[in-house]
Amino acid sequence: MTVPSSALALQRIALEQFATAGFGGTSLGSIAQAAGLSKSSVLYHYESKEALLAAAVQPAVDALGALVAGYPGDGNPDEHDRFVERFIDYLFAHRLAVHLFMNQGRFLQHIEPVATADALLQRFAEAIADRIPGVEDRIRFGVALAGAAYSLVAAANWSSEELADTDDVRDALLRTVSSLLSSSQPAR
Amino acid sequence: MTVPSSALALQRIALEQFATAGFGGTSLGSIAQAAGLSKSSVLYHYESKEALLAAAVQPAVDALGALVAGYPGDGNPDEHDRFVERFIDYLFAHRLAVHLFMNQGRFLQHIEPVATADALLQRFAEAIADRIPGVEDRIRFGVALAGAAYSLVAAANWSSEELADTDDVRDALLRTVSSLLSSSQPAR
DNA sequence: CAGCGGACTGACCGATCGGACAGTATTGTC
DNA sequence: GACAATACTGTCCGATCGGTCAGTCCGCTG
């Protein structure tokens, strides 16, 4: 391990605060306090607030690259189903980072990993839209991505009941997203 | 008109920045600059940053109250369809405020209209879940609300093509949300 | 023209921000 | 125990934050 566990904990805490309170709304002091460190120590491990964010989202960017690369553009339905499953698992694993990309990506383009993630998401959306171009498919993709990410991150805001990481949630989300990412429903 | 048009423009600009850059990430100075005023002038119209946010989201809170009050808990399918239409129109009209409620609501509970909106959304979610309680329906509601709001607000982040306020978008969103808010699909 | 009230501003305040830096603990190695 | 290297901290800095306040500008009314 070249990265000590304390640095990983710091990244986890930082990502949590950046995703929920916003990059501008999060101070190095509050991150340090949550980690049981001083602000100086945080800046010892990461040379700046931006660098801390970059390190915190880097794993999510790498995994997103792998996910998008494995998208079966014109695969058979089975392949597609398996991809949707990987998609949901990715959201589970990196929900905070995805939430951050979607809600703050535009204002954090100057941070390299964020810009990369945005470009990947854009390529992803275009690949989806290429299958059956049209406004509705684009909308469905956006609703699925944003809705799933939000359900996993911020649902506790207005839903009294916490959505734990149970298989129930995963299954429900899988069916919901799957129906959204399949082609437009024939009936209307 | 008891409210001068300049005040309305100020609310619109402020809401735009609060929703996209976050409350903590938006300064009174940047709002003032976008409005062509000085910071002092902004604080002349609204006694604080919080008061400006409260005034900016108040119309959306009022409309949300009316929307939720009109929810036909056990109405016939036609009634339900008409409600989904009102729901989409509400999202169109108040997308920025909804986006703000969902992504920053938890940290802005001390601002009265935000707390009210959160309570309304919670009541709404519970009413939906009461029809057919279960994890999946809750997920579907969350996905529909967050996904639709996001599609209308921040899609420009990763989708190269801007989603204009066309009837196409409204129709597509209507069908997407309608399929999500109907009861769980029979087949699994 | 006097003057009055609302719109607006620049100067200023204390607090907090991100960050720089010198110095202190702590740890592992011989 | 000597001695680095690493982890960590307190202090300080300039910039910016939200907010106060005294005063200016301007259109309206008498």
Short mmCIF file of C-alpha atoms (C1' of nucleotides) in Angstrom, two decimals:
data_model
loop_
_atom_site.label_atom_id
_atom_site.label_comp_id
_atom_site.label_asym_id
_atom_site.label_seq_id
_atom_site.Cartn_x
_atom_site.Cartn_y
_atom_site.Cartn_z
CA MET A 1 0.00 0.00 0.00
CA THR A 2 1.50 3.29 -1.01
CA VAL A 3 -1.56 5.08 0.28
CA PRO A 4 -1.97 4.89 4.06
CA SER A 5 -5.40 4.08 5.41
CA SER A 6 -5.71 7.51 6.99
CA ALA A 7 -5.51 9.08 3.54
CA LEU A 8 -8.32 6.82 2.33
CA ALA A 9 -10.46 7.79 5.31
CA LEU A 10 -9.74 11.42 4.51
CA GLN A 11 -10.85 10.93 0.93
CA ARG A 12 -14.04 9.22 2.05
CA ILE A 13 -14.89 11.99 4.49
CA ALA A 14 -14.04 14.69 1.98
CA LEU A 15 -16.11 13.12 -0.77
CA GLU A 16 -19.05 12.81 1.59
CA GLN A 17 -18.95 16.49 2.44
CA PHE A 18 -18.22 17.68 -1.10
CA ALA A 19 -21.12 15.65 -2.48
CA THR A 20 -23.67 16.67 0.12
CA ALA A 21 -22.72 20.25 1.04
CA GLY A 22 -21.11 21.21 -2.25
CA PHE A 23 -17.48 21.96 -3.00
CA GLY A 24 -17.89 25.64 -2.27
CA GLY A 25 -19.92 24.93 0.82
CA THR A 26 -17.35 22.62 2.34
CA SER A 27 -14.34 24.01 4.18
CA LEU A 28 -11.04 22.30 4.80
CA GLY A 29 -11.62 22.94 8.48
CA SER A 30 -14.84 20.93 8.58
CA ILE A 31 -13.20 18.05 6.72
CA ALA A 32 -10.28 18.13 9.12
CA GLN A 33 -12.61 18.19 12.13
CA ALA A 34 -14.60 15.21 10.83
CA ALA A 35 -11.34 13.32 10.30
CA GLY A 36 -9.96 14.24 13.72
CA LEU A 37 -7.11 16.20 12.20
CA SER A 38 -6.03 19.78 11.91
CA LYS A 39 -6.51 21.77 8.75
CA SER A 40 -2.73 21.82 8.33
CA SER A 41 -2.59 18.03 8.34
CA VAL A 42 -5.14 17.82 5.57
CA LEU A 43 -3.01 20.18 3.50
CA TYR A 44 0.00 18.04 4.31
CA HIS A 45 -1.57 15.02 2.62
CA TYR A 46 -3.06 16.97 -0.29
CA GLU A 47 -1.54 20.11 -1.64
CA SER A 48 -4.86 21.88 -2.06
CA LYS A 49 -8.61 21.54 -1.67
CA GLU A 50 -8.89 20.78 -5.37
CA ALA A 51 -6.23 18.06 -5.15
CA LEU A 52 -8.15 16.42 -2.30
CA LEU A 53 -11.30 16.37 -4.39
CA ALA A 54 -9.37 14.99 -7.36
CA ALA A 55 -7.94 12.15 -5.29
CA ALA A 56 -11.32 11.42 -3.73
CA VAL A 57 -13.12 10.98 -7.06
CA GLN A 58 -10.30 9.32 -9.00
CA PRO A 59 -11.43 5.74 -8.23
CA ALA A 60 -14.94 6.58 -9.40
CA VAL A 61 -13.55 8.05 -12.62
CA ASP A 62 -11.43 4.97 -13.30
CA ALA A 63 -14.37 2.66 -12.67
CA LEU A 64 -16.57 4.82 -14.88
CA GLY A 65 -14.07 4.51 -17.69
CA ALA A 66 -14.11 0.75 -17.38
CA LEU A 67 -17.91 0.71 -17.24
CA VAL A 68 -18.40 2.86 -20.31
CA ALA A 69 -15.75 0.92 -22.22
CA GLY A 70 -17.74 -2.24 -21.60
CA TYR A 71 -20.99 -0.87 -22.96
CA PRO A 72 -22.36 -3.30 -25.54
CA GLY A 73 -23.60 -0.82 -28.09
CA ASP A 74 -25.43 -3.33 -30.21
CA GLY A 75 -25.25 -6.45 -28.10
CA ASN A 76 -28.03 -8.92 -27.59
CA PRO A 77 -30.63 -8.42 -24.83
CA ASP A 78 -28.76 -10.68 -22.42
CA GLU A 79 -25.61 -8.63 -22.77
CA HIS A 80 -27.64 -5.52 -22.26
CA ASP A 81 -29.21 -6.87 -19.09
CA ARG A 82 -25.84 -7.76 -17.69
CA PHE A 83 -24.61 -4.28 -18.47
CA VAL A 84 -27.50 -2.68 -16.63
CA GLU A 85 -26.55 -4.78 -13.63
CA ARG A 86 -22.97 -3.51 -13.78
CA PHE A 87 -24.37 -0.02 -14.15
CA ILE A 88 -26.39 -0.31 -10.96
CA ASP A 89 -23.48 -1.86 -9.08
CA TYR A 90 -21.31 1.03 -10.19
CA LEU A 91 -23.86 3.52 -8.87
CA PHE A 92 -23.96 1.66 -5.56
CA ALA A 93 -20.19 1.69 -5.24
CA HIS A 94 -19.62 5.30 -6.34
CA ARG A 95 -22.90 7.01 -5.63
CA LEU A 96 -21.37 10.03 -3.92
CA ALA A 97 -18.95 10.71 -6.74
CA VAL A 98 -21.67 10.30 -9.38
CA HIS A 99 -23.89 12.66 -7.45
CA LEU A 100 -21.07 15.17 -7.38
CA PHE A 101 -20.34 14.81 -11.11
CA MET A 102 -23.94 15.43 -12.02
CA ASN A 103 -24.73 18.30 -9.69
CA GLN A 104 -21.44 20.18 -9.56
CA GLY A 105 -19.55 18.92 -12.60
CA ARG A 106 -20.07 22.05 -14.61
CA PHE A 107 -18.42 24.25 -11.98
CA LEU A 108 -15.54 21.88 -11.31
CA GLN A 109 -14.29 21.46 -14.87
CA HIS A 110 -10.94 22.91 -13.87
CA ILE A 111 -10.32 19.80 -11.76
CA GLU A 112 -9.01 17.19 -14.15
CA PRO A 113 -10.74 14.00 -12.94
CA VAL A 114 -14.08 15.79 -12.83
CA ALA A 115 -13.65 16.95 -16.42
CA THR A 116 -12.75 13.40 -17.40
CA ALA A 117 -15.83 12.02 -15.71
CA ASP A 118 -18.03 14.56 -17.45
CA ALA A 119 -16.55 13.64 -20.81
CA LEU A 120 -17.13 9.95 -20.07
CA LEU A 121 -20.73 10.56 -19.08
CA GLN A 122 -21.25 12.57 -22.25
CA ARG A 123 -19.80 9.80 -24.40
CA PHE A 124 -21.99 7.34 -22.54
CA ALA A 125 -25.12 9.37 -23.16
CA GLU A 126 -24.28 9.70 -26.83
CA ALA A 127 -23.70 5.96 -27.16
CA ILE A 128 -27.08 5.32 -25.57
CA ALA A 129 -28.76 7.91 -27.75
CA ASP A 130 -27.12 6.44 -30.85
CA ARG A 131 -28.95 3.15 -30.41
CA ILE A 132 -32.31 4.77 -30.95
CA PRO A 133 -31.84 8.47 -31.42
CA GLY A 134 -34.63 10.65 -30.20
CA VAL A 135 -35.64 12.96 -27.44
CA GLU A 136 -37.45 10.32 -25.45
CA ASP A 137 -34.47 7.97 -25.17
CA ARG A 138 -32.26 10.79 -24.08
CA ILE A 139 -34.79 11.74 -21.44
CA ARG A 140 -35.08 8.16 -20.29
CA PHE A 141 -31.34 7.85 -19.91
CA GLY A 142 -31.12 11.09 -17.96
CA VAL A 143 -34.00 10.14 -15.71
CA ALA A 144 -32.49 6.72 -15.04
CA LEU A 145 -29.03 8.03 -14.25
CA ALA A 146 -30.04 11.01 -12.16
CA GLY A 147 -32.94 9.25 -10.49
CA ALA A 148 -30.93 6.21 -9.51
CA ALA A 149 -28.03 8.27 -8.25
CA TYR A 150 -30.32 10.50 -6.25
CA SER A 151 -32.23 7.58 -4.79
CA LEU A 152 -28.96 6.23 -3.46
CA VAL A 153 -27.62 9.48 -2.11
CA ALA A 154 -30.09 12.01 -0.94
CA ALA A 155 -33.33 10.12 -0.52
CA ALA A 156 -33.01 10.55 3.23
CA ASN A 157 -33.80 14.22 2.68
CA TRP A 158 -37.50 13.75 2.26
CA SER A 159 -38.11 10.07 2.77
CA SER A 160 -38.39 9.38 6.47
CA GLU A 161 -37.25 5.84 5.98
CA GLU A 162 -33.60 5.30 5.21
CA LEU A 163 -32.86 3.33 2.10
CA ALA A 164 -30.30 0.83 3.28
CA ASP A 165 -27.99 -0.97 0.91
CA THR A 166 -30.17 -4.02 0.86
CA ASP A 167 -30.67 -6.41 -1.99
CA ASP A 168 -34.25 -5.22 -2.05
CA VAL A 169 -33.16 -1.76 -3.10
CA ARG A 170 -30.74 -3.14 -5.65
CA ASP A 171 -33.38 -5.36 -7.21
CA ALA A 172 -35.98 -2.60 -7.31
CA LEU A 173 -33.52 -0.17 -8.81
CA LEU A 174 -32.42 -2.79 -11.31
CA ARG A 175 -35.95 -3.32 -12.57
CA THR A 176 -36.70 0.40 -12.64
CA VAL A 177 -33.57 1.39 -14.53
CA SER A 178 -33.81 -1.61 -16.81
CA SER A 179 -37.27 -0.59 -17.94
CA LEU A 180 -36.04 2.95 -18.51
CA LEU A 181 -32.98 1.99 -20.51
CA SER A 182 -34.80 -0.40 -22.78
CA SER A 183 -36.21 1.15 -25.91
CA SER A 184 -39.33 3.26 -25.72
CA GLN A 185 -42.43 1.40 -24.72
CA PRO A 186 -44.47 0.38 -27.74
CA ALA A 187 -47.80 1.33 -26.20
CA ARG A 188 -48.77 4.83 -25.27
CA MET B 1 -47.79 45.01 -8.09
CA THR B 2 -46.41 45.31 -4.61
CA VAL B 3 -43.20 43.63 -5.71
CA PRO B 4 -41.14 45.65 -8.20
CA SER B 5 -39.85 43.82 -11.23
CA SER B 6 -36.25 44.34 -10.17
CA ALA B 7 -36.90 42.30 -7.05
CA LEU B 8 -38.33 39.50 -9.16
CA ALA B 9 -35.29 39.55 -11.43
CA LEU B 10 -33.09 39.40 -8.35
CA GLN B 11 -34.96 36.35 -7.07
CA ARG B 12 -34.64 34.63 -10.44
CA ILE B 13 -30.91 35.29 -10.65
CA ALA B 14 -30.37 34.24 -7.05
CA LEU B 15 -32.32 31.02 -7.44
CA GLU B 16 -30.37 30.19 -10.56
CA GLN B 17 -27.06 30.54 -8.76
CA PHE B 18 -28.19 28.87 -5.54
CA ALA B 19 -29.52 25.88 -7.46
CA THR B 20 -26.51 25.41 -9.71
CA ALA B 21 -23.53 26.48 -7.58
CA GLY B 22 -25.04 25.68 -4.19
CA PHE B 23 -26.05 28.02 -1.40
CA GLY B 24 -22.64 27.89 0.23
CA GLY B 25 -20.91 28.24 -3.11
CA THR B 26 -22.83 31.35 -4.12
CA SER B 27 -21.78 34.76 -2.82
CA LEU B 28 -23.93 37.84 -2.54
CA GLY B 29 -21.35 39.60 -4.63
CA SER B 30 -21.78 37.28 -7.59
CA ILE B 31 -25.56 37.60 -7.39
CA ALA B 32 -25.26 41.36 -7.28
CA GLN B 33 -22.88 41.39 -10.23
CA ALA B 34 -25.20 39.22 -12.31
CA ALA B 35 -28.05 41.57 -11.46
CA GLY B 36 -26.04 44.69 -12.23
CA LEU B 37 -26.26 45.90 -8.66
CA SER B 38 -23.95 46.34 -5.72
CA LYS B 39 -23.86 43.89 -2.85
CA SER B 40 -25.31 46.61 -0.64
CA SER B 41 -28.32 46.96 -2.91
CA VAL B 42 -29.06 43.26 -2.70
CA LEU B 43 -28.98 43.51 1.09
CA TYR B 44 -31.24 46.54 0.85
CA HIS B 45 -33.99 44.45 -0.78
CA TYR B 46 -33.43 41.36 1.38
CA GLU B 47 -32.15 41.55 4.90
CA SER B 48 -29.89 38.53 4.51
CA LYS B 49 -28.69 35.84 2.13
CA GLU B 50 -31.11 33.39 3.74
CA ALA B 51 -34.01 35.81 3.31
CA LEU B 52 -33.20 36.15 -0.38
CA LEU B 53 -33.27 32.39 -0.80
CA ALA B 54 -36.52 32.17 1.14
CA ALA B 55 -38.16 34.76 -1.10
CA ALA B 56 -36.81 33.10 -4.23
CA VAL B 57 -38.26 29.66 -3.44
CA GLN B 58 -41.53 30.80 -1.84
CA PRO B 59 -43.56 30.62 -5.08
CA ALA B 60 -42.33 27.09 -5.69
CA VAL B 61 -43.31 26.11 -2.14
CA ASP B 62 -46.79 27.56 -2.52
CA ALA B 63 -47.29 25.78 -5.84
CA LEU B 64 -45.98 22.55 -4.34
CA GLY B 65 -48.52 22.80 -1.54
CA ALA B 66 -51.32 23.20 -4.06
CA LEU B 67 -49.99 20.32 -6.14
CA VAL B 68 -49.70 17.89 -3.24
CA ALA B 69 -53.11 18.92 -1.92
CA GLY B 70 -54.61 17.95 -5.26
CA TYR B 71 -53.14 14.47 -5.29
CA PRO B 72 -55.92 11.95 -5.95
CA GLY B 73 -54.81 9.23 -3.56
CA ASP B 74 -57.27 6.64 -4.77
CA GLY B 75 -58.69 8.28 -7.86
CA ASN B 76 -59.44 6.56 -11.11
CA PRO B 77 -56.74 6.19 -13.80
CA ASP B 78 -57.93 9.27 -15.67
CA GLU B 79 -57.58 11.41 -12.57
CA HIS B 80 -54.17 9.95 -11.99
CA ASP B 81 -53.06 10.75 -15.53
CA ARG B 82 -54.22 14.33 -15.18
CA PHE B 83 -52.29 14.62 -11.94
CA VAL B 84 -49.08 13.37 -13.54
CA GLU B 85 -49.54 16.10 -16.13
CA ARG B 86 -49.83 18.73 -13.40
CA PHE B 87 -46.79 17.20 -11.77
CA ILE B 88 -44.70 17.58 -14.91
CA ASP B 89 -45.91 21.12 -15.47
CA TYR B 90 -44.96 21.94 -11.90
CA LEU B 91 -41.47 20.59 -12.49
CA PHE B 92 -41.20 22.67 -15.66
CA ALA B 93 -42.25 25.82 -13.87
CA HIS B 94 -40.18 25.38 -10.72
CA ARG B 95 -37.34 23.10 -11.79
CA LEU B 96 -34.61 25.17 -10.18
CA ALA B 97 -36.35 25.29 -6.82
CA VAL B 98 -37.11 21.56 -6.91
CA HIS B 99 -33.52 20.85 -7.77
CA LEU B 100 -32.45 22.95 -4.80
CA PHE B 101 -34.90 21.27 -2.41
CA MET B 102 -33.66 17.83 -3.35
CA ASN B 103 -29.94 18.46 -3.39
CA GLN B 104 -29.50 20.99 -0.62
CA GLY B 105 -32.68 20.69 1.41
CA ARG B 106 -31.08 18.86 4.28
CA PHE B 107 -28.56 21.63 4.89
CA LEU B 108 -31.06 24.46 4.53
CA GLN B 109 -33.65 23.26 7.03
CA HIS B 110 -33.13 26.42 9.05
CA ILE B 111 -34.70 28.41 6.22
CA GLU B 112 -38.41 28.14 6.72
CA PRO B 113 -39.73 27.73 3.15
CA VAL B 114 -37.14 25.06 2.46
CA ALA B 115 -38.20 23.11 5.52
CA THR B 116 -41.82 23.44 4.41
CA ALA B 117 -41.00 22.17 0.95
CA ASP B 118 -39.14 19.20 2.39
CA ALA B 119 -42.09 18.34 4.60
CA LEU B 120 -44.42 18.58 1.60
CA LEU B 121 -42.22 16.32 -0.50
CA GLN B 122 -42.08 13.84 2.35
CA ARG B 123 -45.87 13.83 2.70
CA PHE B 124 -46.09 13.41 -1.06
CA ALA B 125 -43.73 10.45 -1.09
CA GLU B 126 -45.66 8.80 1.73
CA ALA B 127 -48.96 9.30 -0.04
CA ILE B 128 -47.52 7.67 -3.14
CA ALA B 129 -46.02 4.83 -1.12
CA ASP B 130 -49.31 4.31 0.72
CA ARG B 131 -51.07 3.34 -2.47
CA ILE B 132 -48.92 0.27 -2.88
CA PRO B 133 -46.40 0.20 -0.09
CA GLY B 134 -43.08 -1.36 -0.88
CA VAL B 135 -39.50 -0.58 -1.63
CA GLU B 136 -39.97 -0.61 -5.37
CA ASP B 137 -42.69 2.06 -5.42
CA ARG B 138 -40.63 4.29 -3.22
CA ILE B 139 -37.69 3.86 -5.56
CA ARG B 140 -39.85 4.55 -8.56
CA PHE B 141 -41.14 7.76 -7.06
CA GLY B 142 -37.66 8.90 -6.14
CA VAL B 143 -36.30 8.09 -9.57
CA ALA B 144 -39.16 9.90 -11.28
CA LEU B 145 -38.89 13.04 -9.16
CA ALA B 146 -35.12 13.32 -9.13
CA GLY B 147 -34.68 12.14 -12.68
CA ALA B 148 -37.23 14.52 -14.11
CA ALA B 149 -35.96 17.47 -12.12
CA TYR B 150 -32.39 16.74 -13.13
CA SER B 151 -33.28 16.30 -16.78
CA LEU B 152 -34.79 19.77 -16.73
CA VAL B 153 -31.97 21.45 -14.86
CA ALA B 154 -28.53 20.07 -15.29
CA ALA B 155 -28.68 17.88 -18.36
CA ALA B 156 -26.48 20.37 -20.17
CA ASN B 157 -23.63 19.14 -17.99
CA TRP B 158 -23.03 15.95 -19.91
CA SER B 159 -25.46 16.06 -22.78
CA SER B 160 -24.00 18.13 -25.57
CA GLU B 161 -27.41 18.99 -26.88
CA GLU B 162 -29.47 21.41 -24.85
CA LEU B 163 -32.88 20.24 -23.85
CA ALA B 164 -35.11 23.09 -24.80
CA ASP B 165 -38.54 23.58 -23.28
CA THR B 166 -40.23 22.04 -26.24
CA ASP B 167 -43.42 20.06 -26.25
CA ASP B 168 -41.31 17.11 -27.32
CA VAL B 169 -39.49 17.14 -24.02
CA ARG B 170 -42.70 17.58 -22.08
CA ASP B 171 -44.37 14.65 -23.85
CA ALA B 172 -41.36 12.40 -23.44
CA LEU B 173 -41.06 13.28 -19.78
CA LEU B 174 -44.77 12.76 -19.33
CA ARG B 175 -44.63 9.25 -20.69
CA THR B 176 -41.48 8.40 -18.75
CA VAL B 177 -42.74 9.66 -15.41
CA SER B 178 -46.19 8.25 -16.00
CA SER B 179 -44.78 4.77 -16.44
CA LEU B 180 -42.72 5.20 -13.29
CA LEU B 181 -45.54 6.47 -11.12
CA SER B 182 -47.98 3.77 -12.14
CA SER B 183 -47.92 0.67 -9.99
CA SER B 184 -45.11 -1.82 -10.33
CA GLN B 185 -45.00 -3.67 -13.57
CA PRO B 186 -46.83 -6.98 -13.29
CA ALA B 187 -44.10 -8.98 -14.94
CA ARG B 188 -40.85 -9.58 -13.19
"C1'" DC C 1 -38.35 74.98 -5.32
"C1'" DA C 2 -38.37 72.48 -0.87
"C1'" DG C 3 -38.29 68.30 0.91
"C1'" DC C 4 -39.32 63.67 1.55
"C1'" DG C 5 -39.05 58.64 0.85
"C1'" DG C 6 -37.35 54.84 -1.67
"C1'" DA C 7 -33.36 52.97 -4.42
"C1'" DC C 8 -28.83 52.55 -4.27
"C1'" DT C 9 -23.80 52.85 -3.10
"C1'" DG C 10 -18.84 52.79 -1.04
"C1'" DA C 11 -16.41 52.22 2.99
"C1'" DC C 12 -15.85 49.54 6.60
"C1'" DC C 13 -16.24 45.54 10.14
"C1'" DG C 14 -15.42 40.85 12.25
"C1'" DA C 15 -15.28 36.22 10.83
"C1'" DT C 16 -13.78 32.67 7.99
"C1'" DC C 17 -11.80 31.03 3.97
"C1'" DG C 18 -7.59 28.45 1.48
"C1'" DG C 19 -3.00 28.17 1.96
"C1'" DA C 20 2.28 28.92 3.53
"C1'" DC C 21 5.62 27.89 6.78
"C1'" DA C 22 8.46 26.84 10.69
"C1'" DG C 23 8.54 23.84 14.19
"C1'" DT C 24 7.15 19.63 17.13
"C1'" DA C 25 5.72 14.48 17.78
"C1'" DT C 26 6.08 10.06 16.30
"C1'" DT C 27 7.82 6.26 14.04
"C1'" DG C 28 11.03 2.86 12.14
"C1'" DT C 29 15.89 1.49 11.37
"C1'" DC C 30 20.59 0.73 12.49
"C1'" DG D 1 20.24 5.78 21.91
"C1'" DA D 2 21.19 8.29 17.41
"C1'" DC D 3 18.97 9.80 13.52
"C1'" DA D 4 16.17 10.46 9.68
"C1'" DA D 5 11.86 10.43 7.54
"C1'" DT D 6 7.16 10.91 8.08
"C1'" DA D 7 2.93 12.73 10.38
"C1'" DC D 8 1.19 16.38 12.31
"C1'" DT D 9 0.30 21.08 14.39
"C1'" DG D 10 -0.09 26.31 15.64
"C1'" DT D 11 0.52 30.56 13.80
"C1'" DC D 12 0.27 33.74 10.47
"C1'" DC D 13 -1.20 35.81 5.89
"C1'" DG D 14 -4.06 37.94 2.14
"C1'" DA D 15 -8.51 37.39 0.19
"C1'" DT D 16 -13.22 36.99 0.52
"C1'" DC D 17 -17.26 36.17 2.99
"C1'" DG D 18 -22.00 38.14 4.98
"C1'" DG D 19 -23.55 42.16 6.97
"C1'" DT D 20 -23.76 47.31 8.93
"C1'" DC D 21 -24.04 52.06 8.24
"C1'" DA D 22 -23.80 56.76 6.82
"C1'" DG D 23 -24.60 59.10 3.08
"C1'" DT D 24 -25.88 60.01 -2.12
"C1'" DC D 25 -29.00 59.98 -5.90
"C1'" DC D 26 -33.47 60.72 -7.89
"C1'" DG D 27 -38.46 61.04 -8.84
"C1'" DC D 28 -42.61 62.56 -6.79
"C1'" DT D 29 -45.62 65.60 -4.18
"C1'" DG D 30 -46.75 69.96 -1.89
#
